[in-house]
Amino acid sequence: MSRKIVVGFDGSDASVRALDFAISRAQAQGDNILIAHVLEWSPYSFLTAAEVEERHRRRKEELQRAEVAILTPIVKRVEDAGIPCATTLRYGHIAETLCRIAKDEGAAMIFIGRMGDSGFASRIFGSVAATLAQVAPVPVVIVP
Amino acid sequence: MKTRITAATLAALAAGPAAAQGIDETVNQIFANSTGWFVSLIFSNFPGTTFPWIVGWLVVAATVFTLYFGFIQVRAFGHALALVRGDYSDPNDAGEVSHFQALTTALSGTVGLGNIAGVAVAIGIGGPGATFWMILAGLLGMASKFTECTLGVKYRNEYADGTVSGGPMYYMVKGFAERGLPGGKILAVLFAIFCILGSFGGGNMFQANQAHAQISNVVGAYPGWITGVVMAIIVFLVIVGGLKSIARVTEKVVPFMAAIYVGTALIIIVMNYDMIGTAFSQIFVGAFTNDGVVGGMIGALIQGFRRAAFSNEAGVGSAAIAHSAVRTKEPATEGFVSLLEPFIDTVVICTMTALVIIITGQLISDPATGLFVLNEAGTQIQTVTGNSGVALTSDAFSSAFGWFRYILVVAVVLFAFSTMISWSYYGLKAWTFLFGEGQTKELVFKVIFCLFVVIGASAGLDPVIDFSDAAIFAMAVVNIIALYLLMPIVKAEMNSYLARLKSGQIRKYD
């Protein structure tokens, strides 16, 4: 049976490596790929009145930009490799949203790249890879 | 008094500061002369009494809305919290403005100097009893806020590019037309004019004025126009130059400042726990008896109501502008969320300030009679340091923690700044309603707005505070007329929403 694997993709080099690795696994095992692009967003951040007014327009622009600049070009790459592919575009906390997507879609695995920040910042703020490793409902593949 | 003595000393020492002080006084004089008639019109008393009609107007309205909507502020309080928590937010709408963000944005326009300086003014004149009336006005005001914000969302304009314009101007025009009432357009124009004045007054000059008072209270007296020019340049950079980073930093720091402020107030109150009983008895006794304050019991009532209205802006219409930009399918939800604002602003934060001033014993009373002692002019209760306004709050807090005065300076400047940014938006919306949208037109407003920052910081406290109040209350005069005429529409919205909530048609997302 064909399984679905979620690839967290943000257009960075690391996420491209994760996608390439996911493609090679999917080819070997006959899986299909769901490319998930999550735009960082917290409903608890603070906005000015002018930002509130523009929010809906900005959101439309951001979604369109992500679709055109990030998702559309990469779908072709996956499909050329002969893998069935779908995309999803969400707002939210990145690790939490990837977990929710995996659960909702009944995915078998999550693939993500890591930025390789070993320094002070990721100790304080945590990293998406580390959080996912802790909380994901399915196995996580972290591609360096 | 302190300021004037220092100024005189400086004048004797050097000609430069003397000339600078001269600018301040000229500005003050021109300002007082040109706004005096407007102030006396708004604050004239009911014939034969000393009760300003405008205060009655606000309280009667808040009471009418409270009764008409069946104590909605009590019934919907829990649901409002659930909305803010996001329990009812569709995850697919993530990335749109959340209820929490709508609430905090509107709050950043109201939580500010009203809570720090305004309360001190009220207590300084009306005594501890003013606190009681302030809290009552805050609780009643929740219903006014609910009414105006529901209407704001219902009758906003949505444009093709996804932006939204709303506020009392729009519900006056569209709501009146829908109900077949005349005069909507006239009310809307009047409201827009008063809103522009309010954005120059309470939303701007009062803020600049008290920010300057607080800075000079800590670093020593210096001419107000210097603070004014510096603040005006920063405001200019944000609202004209689009320097979002400053606004963003402020928006993030302000909530922490508010938390530090309330936290410190709580610590001071707990430290003086033996005084809590006395403070509350002073608040209650002062509310209903003559404890020697200016104007007696009625004086306490007037001050409490006046400062509460100025602080939480319920019935003024400003929050309706802020909330109407939120994307929601249900106008009633914004109404519910907005009724939390007077609660947080007045019932929680203002009361903290009042308790700290009372508990730390800033007001001087006669030990023999127990009555408060007035100053020589009979306009204010004597305080330990002789200060009033924000300086009085500063004295109260720093009597417990000496370092707090420095935190308070930062808090006051940031609160002032965030309130100015919010009000520049409200004023701009009124301006574009009158004159249409367009870059040049908007620039003209923004430049005038910045000029008023300088005037506000330069003028003395009294003319500025009077004009600030007058302009903001003038908005309430027009807005509340519209609220009375449109309140059946709000009731229909509310009943329909609550029925669907009860039947489970509107439910939580997990």
XYZ file of C-alpha atoms in Angstrom:
654
model
C 0.000 0.000 0.000
C 1.210 3.444 -0.850
C 2.027 5.525 2.190
C 1.990 9.264 2.444
C 5.049 11.111 3.696
C 5.004 14.737 4.769
C 7.993 16.888 3.813
C 8.375 20.155 5.673
C 9.567 22.525 2.978
C 10.512 26.206 3.274
C 12.653 26.648 0.168
C 15.942 26.571 2.101
C 18.876 24.396 1.011
C 18.292 22.120 3.968
C 14.662 21.600 3.014
C 15.678 20.843 -0.575
C 18.058 18.162 0.724
C 15.234 16.745 2.850
C 12.948 16.668 -0.169
C 15.572 14.950 -2.350
C 16.108 12.325 0.318
C 12.335 11.877 0.648
C 12.084 11.439 -3.126
C 14.715 8.709 -3.103
C 12.915 6.883 -0.266
C 9.550 7.295 -1.935
C 10.897 5.885 -5.206
C 12.249 2.865 -3.361
C 9.065 2.232 -1.388
C 6.347 3.529 -3.692
C 5.197 6.289 -1.330
C 3.612 9.581 -2.261
C 4.694 12.966 -0.952
C 2.820 15.828 0.674
C 4.891 19.002 0.605
C 3.947 21.164 3.582
C 4.918 24.816 3.722
C 4.149 26.466 7.055
C 4.248 30.234 7.466
C 5.278 31.135 10.998
C 2.325 32.790 12.734
C 1.174 33.246 16.287
C -2.358 34.392 17.123
C -0.858 35.876 20.288
C 1.605 38.330 18.754
C 0.908 42.043 18.943
C -0.060 44.152 15.951
C -0.600 47.856 15.412
C -3.993 49.094 14.212
C -2.574 49.696 10.737
C -1.208 46.142 10.610
C -4.597 44.767 11.692
C -6.251 46.578 8.830
C -3.768 45.251 6.264
C -3.607 41.731 7.644
C -6.152 40.117 5.326
C -4.524 41.590 2.230
C -1.055 40.651 3.438
C -2.206 37.119 4.120
C -3.495 36.753 0.576
C -0.228 38.131 -0.784
C 1.862 35.852 1.413
C -0.111 32.766 0.418
C 0.151 33.634 -3.237
C 3.861 34.314 -3.030
C 4.464 31.027 -1.246
C 2.411 29.166 -3.829
C 4.173 30.739 -6.817
C 7.724 31.059 -5.529
C 8.091 28.033 -3.290
C 5.539 25.311 -3.935
C 4.828 25.370 -7.686
C 8.460 24.980 -8.873
C 9.147 22.157 -6.449
C 6.059 20.108 -7.330
C 7.427 19.670 -10.827
C 10.683 18.346 -9.443
C 8.857 15.680 -7.436
C 6.506 14.712 -10.226
C 9.412 14.444 -12.698
C 10.837 11.849 -10.354
C 7.615 9.874 -10.815
C 6.247 10.429 -7.325
C 2.580 11.441 -6.785
C 2.668 14.763 -5.026
C 0.340 17.177 -3.251
C 0.970 20.418 -1.371
C -0.427 22.164 1.665
C 0.074 25.719 2.805
C -0.666 26.649 6.412
C -0.126 29.338 9.013
C 0.959 28.483 12.510
C 3.708 27.328 14.823
C 5.915 25.321 12.464
C 6.508 22.135 14.465
C 2.955 21.981 15.851
C 1.428 22.555 12.448
C 3.569 19.833 10.811
C 2.402 17.413 13.513
C -1.225 18.357 12.906
C -0.833 17.899 9.152
C 0.751 14.466 9.695
C -2.113 13.437 11.971
C -4.902 14.827 9.780
C -3.469 13.261 6.627
C -2.666 9.940 8.244
C 0.962 10.297 7.139
C 3.522 7.616 7.855
C 6.561 9.835 8.302
C 7.718 13.446 8.433
C 10.873 14.528 6.600
C 12.559 17.806 7.452
C 15.923 19.385 6.909
C 17.791 20.968 9.754
C 19.462 24.341 9.744
C 22.400 23.031 11.727
C 22.342 25.843 14.261
C 24.135 24.269 17.162
C 24.746 27.517 18.906
C 23.308 29.653 21.596
C 20.196 30.781 19.729
C 18.738 27.324 19.233
C 19.421 26.470 22.845
C 17.319 29.412 23.923
C 14.612 29.346 21.292
C 14.642 25.665 20.406
C 14.635 24.420 16.857
C 11.914 22.990 14.666
C 13.841 19.724 14.263
C 14.333 19.243 17.992
C 10.719 20.071 18.796
C 9.421 17.701 16.128
C 11.671 14.926 17.376
C 10.093 15.378 20.798
C 6.426 15.699 19.914
C 5.705 14.235 16.460
C 3.019 11.504 16.333
C 4.897 9.624 13.571
C 8.584 8.836 12.908
C 10.606 11.891 11.904
C 13.521 11.852 9.497
C 15.884 14.780 10.048
C 18.141 15.321 7.067
C 21.378 17.216 7.708
C 5.174 74.965 41.621
C 8.479 73.153 41.529
C 8.696 73.630 37.774
C 8.088 77.321 38.022
C 10.696 77.917 40.697
C 13.290 75.988 38.739
C 12.394 77.894 35.601
C 12.820 81.189 37.427
C 16.202 80.097 38.743
C 17.300 79.049 35.294
C 16.075 82.321 33.841
C 18.254 84.186 36.273
C 21.230 82.089 35.281
C 21.001 82.105 31.519
C 19.031 83.798 28.799
C 18.687 80.623 26.660
C 16.416 78.577 28.907
C 14.426 81.708 29.707
C 13.604 82.195 26.045
C 12.705 78.517 25.795
C 10.386 78.754 28.762
C 8.865 81.750 27.045
C 7.918 79.574 24.067
C 6.171 77.160 26.414
C 4.201 79.902 28.071
C 3.186 81.524 24.810
C 2.000 78.169 23.468
C 0.127 77.576 26.705
C -1.606 80.949 26.557
C -2.654 80.733 22.922
C -3.835 77.200 23.485
C -5.917 78.025 26.547
C -7.497 81.030 24.824
C -8.420 79.237 21.635
C -9.929 76.107 23.169
C -11.629 77.592 26.223
C -15.112 77.989 24.694
C -15.175 74.399 23.451
C -14.165 73.101 26.860
C -16.806 75.123 28.696
C -19.500 73.960 26.281
C -18.733 70.289 26.829
C -18.283 70.609 30.580
C -21.169 72.940 31.338
C -23.301 71.812 34.233
C -26.923 70.809 34.382
C -28.755 74.053 35.160
C -28.674 74.808 38.861
C -26.217 72.023 39.713
C -22.478 71.411 39.642
C -22.933 68.200 37.673
C -21.478 68.281 34.132
C -24.158 67.060 31.719
C -21.626 65.084 29.695
C -20.804 62.817 32.617
C -24.505 62.113 33.095
C -24.821 61.460 29.373
C -22.144 58.736 29.443
C -23.348 57.043 32.597
C -27.003 57.061 31.567
C -26.023 55.542 28.202
C -23.904 52.833 29.820
C -26.768 52.038 32.218
C -29.327 51.916 29.417
C -27.152 49.528 27.380
C -26.499 47.387 30.442
C -30.249 46.998 31.067
C -31.269 46.741 27.399
C -28.827 43.904 26.715
C -29.678 42.174 29.992
C -26.312 42.594 31.764
C -24.444 41.274 28.751
C -21.134 42.125 30.445
C -21.886 39.474 33.065
C -23.576 36.925 30.805
C -20.966 36.963 28.055
C -17.844 37.406 30.174
C -16.881 33.723 30.094
C -17.634 33.414 26.407
C -15.513 36.502 25.713
C -12.548 34.834 27.430
C -13.099 31.651 25.384
C -13.131 33.725 22.185
C -9.869 35.428 23.119
C -8.285 32.074 23.952
C -9.123 31.040 20.369
C -11.507 28.208 21.326
C -13.926 29.276 18.614
C -11.364 30.200 15.943
C -11.347 28.145 12.751
C -7.797 26.755 12.265
C -8.183 27.376 8.518
C -8.331 31.094 9.280
C -4.872 31.023 10.874
C -2.878 33.979 9.631
C -5.847 36.320 9.943
C -6.046 38.707 12.890
C -7.110 36.730 15.956
C -9.516 37.915 18.639
C -6.563 38.162 20.986
C -4.768 40.495 18.588
C -7.872 42.609 18.076
C -8.234 42.966 21.828
C -4.594 43.837 22.478
C -4.489 46.317 19.602
C -7.556 48.129 20.908
C -6.186 47.957 24.453
C -2.873 49.505 23.458
C -4.884 52.553 22.419
C -6.645 52.803 25.778
C -4.201 51.427 28.345
C -1.907 54.309 28.827
C -1.685 57.521 30.672
C -5.348 57.456 31.605
C -4.514 54.554 33.866
C -1.467 56.166 35.427
C -1.946 59.922 35.305
C -5.715 60.146 34.900
C -6.411 58.092 37.996
C -4.009 60.232 40.013
C -5.862 63.332 38.822
C -9.191 61.775 39.855
C -7.967 60.731 43.305
C -6.147 64.038 43.797
C -9.360 65.981 43.301
C -12.120 63.557 44.184
C -10.382 61.579 46.922
C -10.445 57.779 47.369
C -14.222 57.760 46.821
C -13.620 58.545 43.150
C -12.250 54.998 42.817
C -15.650 53.488 43.582
C -17.365 55.511 40.890
C -14.552 54.794 38.484
C -14.976 51.034 38.923
C -18.743 51.316 38.564
C -18.333 53.367 35.398
C -15.906 50.756 34.085
C -18.351 47.901 34.695
C -21.250 49.756 33.072
C -19.025 50.926 30.219
C -18.513 47.314 29.158
C -22.051 47.368 27.705
C -21.359 50.572 25.739
C -18.226 49.038 24.292
C -20.126 45.886 23.318
C -22.727 47.957 21.474
C -20.344 50.108 19.480
C -17.914 47.354 18.503
C -20.677 45.031 17.275
C -21.956 47.855 15.080
C -18.445 48.726 13.941
C -17.952 45.271 12.468
C -21.471 44.954 11.078
C -21.338 48.147 9.030
C -17.727 48.365 7.980
C -16.632 48.875 4.382
C -14.714 46.048 2.775
C -12.656 46.872 -0.263
C -11.617 44.697 -3.167
C -7.969 44.631 -2.077
C -8.984 43.037 1.235
C -8.552 46.093 3.462
C -11.366 47.234 5.707
C -12.529 50.620 6.977
C -14.984 50.866 9.800
C -16.079 52.787 12.820
C -18.903 55.024 13.956
C -18.802 57.074 10.718
C -19.736 53.991 8.753
C -22.457 52.658 11.043
C -23.968 56.104 11.226
C -24.280 56.300 7.452
C -25.128 52.687 6.641
C -27.035 51.757 9.798
C -29.250 54.846 9.648
C -29.979 54.211 5.988
C -30.930 50.626 6.765
C -33.362 51.697 9.474
C -34.716 54.544 7.333
C -33.537 57.195 9.801
C -32.511 60.690 8.674
C -29.331 62.515 9.622
C -26.846 59.658 9.504
C -24.515 61.528 7.220
C -24.558 64.675 9.388
C -23.792 62.690 12.542
C -21.003 60.871 10.724
C -19.367 64.125 9.621
C -19.662 65.565 13.137
C -18.208 62.423 14.624
C -15.310 62.471 12.169
C -14.529 66.094 13.067
C -14.580 65.353 16.799
C -12.547 62.207 16.251
C -9.842 64.230 14.519
C -9.868 66.707 17.423
C -9.803 63.805 19.899
C -6.831 62.304 18.113
C -5.028 65.626 18.572
C -6.191 65.998 22.188
C -6.452 62.948 24.416
C -4.799 60.681 21.888
C -1.849 62.953 21.418
C -1.310 66.169 23.385
C -2.290 64.702 26.746
C 0.115 61.846 26.116
C 3.008 64.088 25.094
C 2.263 66.392 28.006
C 2.349 63.694 30.659
C 5.350 61.958 29.112
C 7.203 65.255 29.440
C 5.962 65.751 33.001
C 7.230 62.325 33.978
C 10.631 62.728 32.303
C 11.236 66.133 33.878
C 10.070 64.809 37.232
C 12.994 62.386 37.121
C 15.774 64.228 35.285
C 14.879 67.756 36.378
C 12.871 70.491 34.706
C 13.628 71.479 31.129
C 11.482 73.085 28.405
C 8.621 70.932 27.166
C 9.117 71.665 23.502
C 12.338 69.625 23.554
C 10.432 66.479 24.547
C 7.764 67.464 22.064
C 10.146 67.777 19.133
C 11.903 64.492 19.919
C 8.621 62.592 20.274
C 7.192 64.251 17.178
C 10.199 63.137 15.132
C 9.815 59.534 16.296
C 6.063 59.550 15.657
C 6.737 61.077 12.249
C 9.223 58.341 11.395
C 6.669 55.673 12.290
C 3.468 57.014 10.754
C 4.944 58.819 7.765
C 8.262 57.072 7.212
C 6.661 53.674 7.716
C 9.339 52.799 10.244
C 7.465 49.717 11.402
C 10.312 48.452 13.547
C 9.760 51.119 16.220
C 6.027 50.456 16.320
C 6.647 46.737 16.468
C 9.081 47.057 19.350
C 6.615 49.259 21.224
C 3.770 46.840 20.622
C 5.837 44.079 22.111
C 7.205 45.992 25.071
C 3.954 47.685 26.117
C 2.216 44.496 27.325
C 5.264 43.641 29.431
C 5.260 47.137 30.851
C 1.597 46.753 31.738
C 2.385 43.442 33.439
C 5.294 44.974 35.386
C 3.076 47.879 36.392
C 0.232 45.715 37.677
C 2.691 43.281 39.266
C 4.491 46.031 41.170
C 1.179 47.523 42.255
C 0.114 44.135 43.621
C 3.404 43.752 45.499
C 3.015 47.191 47.071
C -0.561 46.388 48.041
C 0.469 43.051 49.577
C 3.395 44.710 51.404
C 0.901 47.064 53.015
C -1.724 44.393 53.586
C -2.693 45.930 56.924
C -3.809 49.033 55.015
C -6.048 47.229 52.508
C -9.094 47.336 54.799
C -8.592 51.033 55.491
C -8.156 51.764 51.796
C -11.390 50.029 50.842
C -13.296 51.686 53.653
C -11.961 55.062 52.442
C -13.077 54.165 48.919
C -16.606 53.227 50.030
C -17.050 55.932 52.631
C -15.653 58.555 50.268
C -18.036 57.412 47.548
C -21.139 58.193 49.588
C -20.151 60.853 52.091
C -18.411 64.167 52.131
C -14.852 63.428 53.283
C -13.601 66.920 52.605
C -12.682 66.494 48.941
C -13.311 69.109 46.269
C -17.048 69.203 45.593
C -17.868 66.638 48.275
C -19.508 63.367 47.307
C -20.659 64.688 43.938
C -17.075 65.818 43.302
C -15.830 62.279 43.862
C -18.507 60.894 41.556
C -17.784 63.360 38.778
C -14.037 62.755 38.931
C -14.443 58.977 39.006
C -16.827 58.857 36.061
C -14.861 61.388 34.075
C -11.519 59.646 34.392
C -13.034 56.204 33.782
C -14.598 57.418 30.555
C -11.354 59.041 29.508
C -9.378 55.917 30.329
C -11.494 53.153 28.796
C -13.180 55.237 26.065
C -16.429 53.238 26.326
C -19.088 54.999 24.269
C -16.517 57.231 22.608
C -16.392 55.193 19.405
C -12.629 54.806 19.086
C -12.657 51.064 19.831
C -15.236 50.550 17.105
C -12.647 51.814 14.624
C -9.977 49.447 15.934
C -12.219 46.374 16.085
C -13.903 46.807 12.745
C -10.709 45.874 10.896
C -10.886 42.335 12.225
C -12.066 39.567 9.916
C -14.924 37.729 11.483
C -18.178 36.328 10.209
C -20.010 37.274 13.397
C -20.141 40.943 14.405
C -21.290 39.926 17.898
C -17.986 38.156 18.620
C -16.071 41.420 18.360
C -18.617 42.987 20.700
C -18.051 40.259 23.259
C -14.269 40.512 22.994
C -14.345 44.284 23.289
C -16.352 44.264 26.503
C -13.238 42.919 28.193
C -11.448 46.210 27.510
C -13.101 48.438 30.116
C -12.730 45.567 32.552
C -8.976 45.203 32.026
C -8.380 48.905 31.605
C -10.516 50.383 34.350
C -11.627 47.696 36.775
C -8.169 46.088 36.958
C -5.409 48.539 36.004
C -6.944 51.851 37.123
C -7.962 50.344 40.441
C -4.367 49.209 41.014
C -3.098 52.767 40.580
C -5.790 54.098 42.890
C -5.048 51.540 45.601
C -1.322 52.244 45.498
C -1.873 56.001 45.853
C -4.310 55.505 48.738
C -2.372 52.759 50.519
C 0.965 54.555 50.444
C -0.685 57.557 52.105
C -0.022 60.221 49.498
C -3.136 62.219 50.365
C -2.945 64.404 53.457
C -5.887 64.280 55.824
C -6.485 66.151 59.064
C -5.899 63.708 61.929
C -8.422 65.509 64.116
C -11.423 65.473 61.773
C -10.403 62.684 59.371
C -11.247 65.000 56.477
C -8.853 65.550 53.601
C -6.951 68.824 53.535
C -7.193 70.926 50.395
C -4.418 73.031 48.903
C -4.428 76.817 49.178
C -6.440 77.302 46.001
C -8.980 74.704 47.148
C -8.704 72.859 43.847
C -6.972 69.696 45.040
C -6.243 67.540 48.045
C -2.818 68.287 49.500
C -0.318 65.548 48.767
C 2.856 64.628 50.627
C 5.101 65.953 47.863
C 2.740 68.566 46.443
C 2.623 66.748 43.108
C -0.386 65.858 40.985
C -1.069 63.773 37.878
C 1.562 61.279 36.801
C 4.058 62.676 39.320
C 1.692 61.700 42.141
C 1.531 58.116 40.868
C 5.301 58.132 40.611
C 5.603 59.323 44.219
C 3.247 56.606 45.398
C 5.100 53.808 43.644
C 8.571 55.034 44.512
C 7.676 55.437 48.178
C 7.811 51.630 48.205
C 10.492 51.055 45.545
C 12.769 54.002 44.841
C 13.840 52.576 41.491
C 10.281 52.338 40.241
C 10.275 55.951 39.112
C 12.744 55.022 36.377
C 10.618 52.090 35.227
C 7.615 54.390 35.301
C 9.337 56.884 33.004
C 9.940 54.146 30.457
C 6.377 52.854 30.894
C 4.835 56.304 30.561
C 6.828 57.145 27.453
C 5.995 53.810 25.829
C 2.320 53.948 26.801
C 2.143 57.500 25.511
C 3.810 56.458 22.309
C 1.592 53.437 21.637
C -1.525 55.454 22.405
C -0.377 58.129 19.964
C 0.208 55.553 17.234
C -3.266 54.078 17.823
C -4.942 57.468 17.835
C -3.074 58.586 14.731
C -4.819 55.663 13.067
C -8.264 56.597 14.452
C -7.787 60.217 13.438
C -6.581 59.185 9.998
C -9.677 57.020 9.454
C -11.894 59.988 10.332
C -9.804 62.233 8.108
C -10.052 59.926 5.083
C -13.786 59.546 5.734
C -14.121 63.315 5.369
C -11.609 64.046 2.654
C -11.190 60.743 0.859
C -8.171 58.505 0.655
C -4.991 59.623 -1.038
C -1.333 59.913 -0.155
C -1.136 63.703 -0.012
C -4.312 64.020 2.050
C -3.065 61.417 4.488
C 0.338 63.095 4.709
C -1.295 66.426 5.611
C -3.088 64.798 8.537
C 0.040 63.040 9.739
C 2.106 66.225 9.690
C -0.547 68.140 11.645
C -0.696 65.240 14.094
C 3.050 65.536 14.715
C 2.788 69.309 15.265
C 0.266 68.692 18.028
C 2.786 66.443 19.779
C 5.024 69.490 20.191
C 2.152 71.703 21.364
C 1.014 69.060 23.847
C 4.422 68.697 25.440
C 4.864 72.478 25.674
C 1.504 73.490 27.158
C 0.740 73.366 30.885
C -1.334 70.498 32.233
C -4.704 72.130 32.806
C -5.572 73.525 29.368
C -4.339 70.326 27.727
C -6.229 67.970 29.999
C -9.417 69.999 29.641
C -9.236 70.125 25.875
C -8.316 66.412 25.702
C -11.371 65.493 27.725
C -13.618 67.862 25.813
C -12.646 66.520 22.394
C -13.008 62.898 23.416
C -16.336 63.510 25.123
C -17.610 65.378 22.068
C -17.092 62.133 20.142
C -19.210 60.379 22.751
C -22.055 62.887 22.349
C -22.490 62.032 18.699
C -21.638 58.359 18.983
C -24.105 57.611 21.751
C -26.987 59.214 19.828
C -26.238 56.725 17.055
C -25.921 53.846 19.527
C -29.386 54.557 20.959
C -30.931 54.566 17.505
C -29.118 51.452 16.334
C -29.269 49.336 19.474
C -32.173 47.155 18.249
C -29.875 45.941 15.460
C -27.251 44.971 18.002
C -29.874 43.148 20.038
C -30.950 41.131 17.004
C -27.305 40.220 16.272
C -26.708 39.287 19.890
C -29.835 37.153 20.238
C -29.211 35.338 16.984
C -25.609 34.596 17.962
C -26.428 33.483 21.494
C -29.244 31.232 20.209
C -26.892 29.535 17.764
C -24.270 29.197 20.478
C -26.804 27.529 22.752
C -28.119 25.186 20.060
C -24.567 24.047 19.291
C -24.566 25.497 15.786
C -21.586 27.612 16.826
C -19.145 25.321 18.535
C -15.565 25.085 19.652
C -12.820 23.835 17.376
C -10.500 21.345 18.989
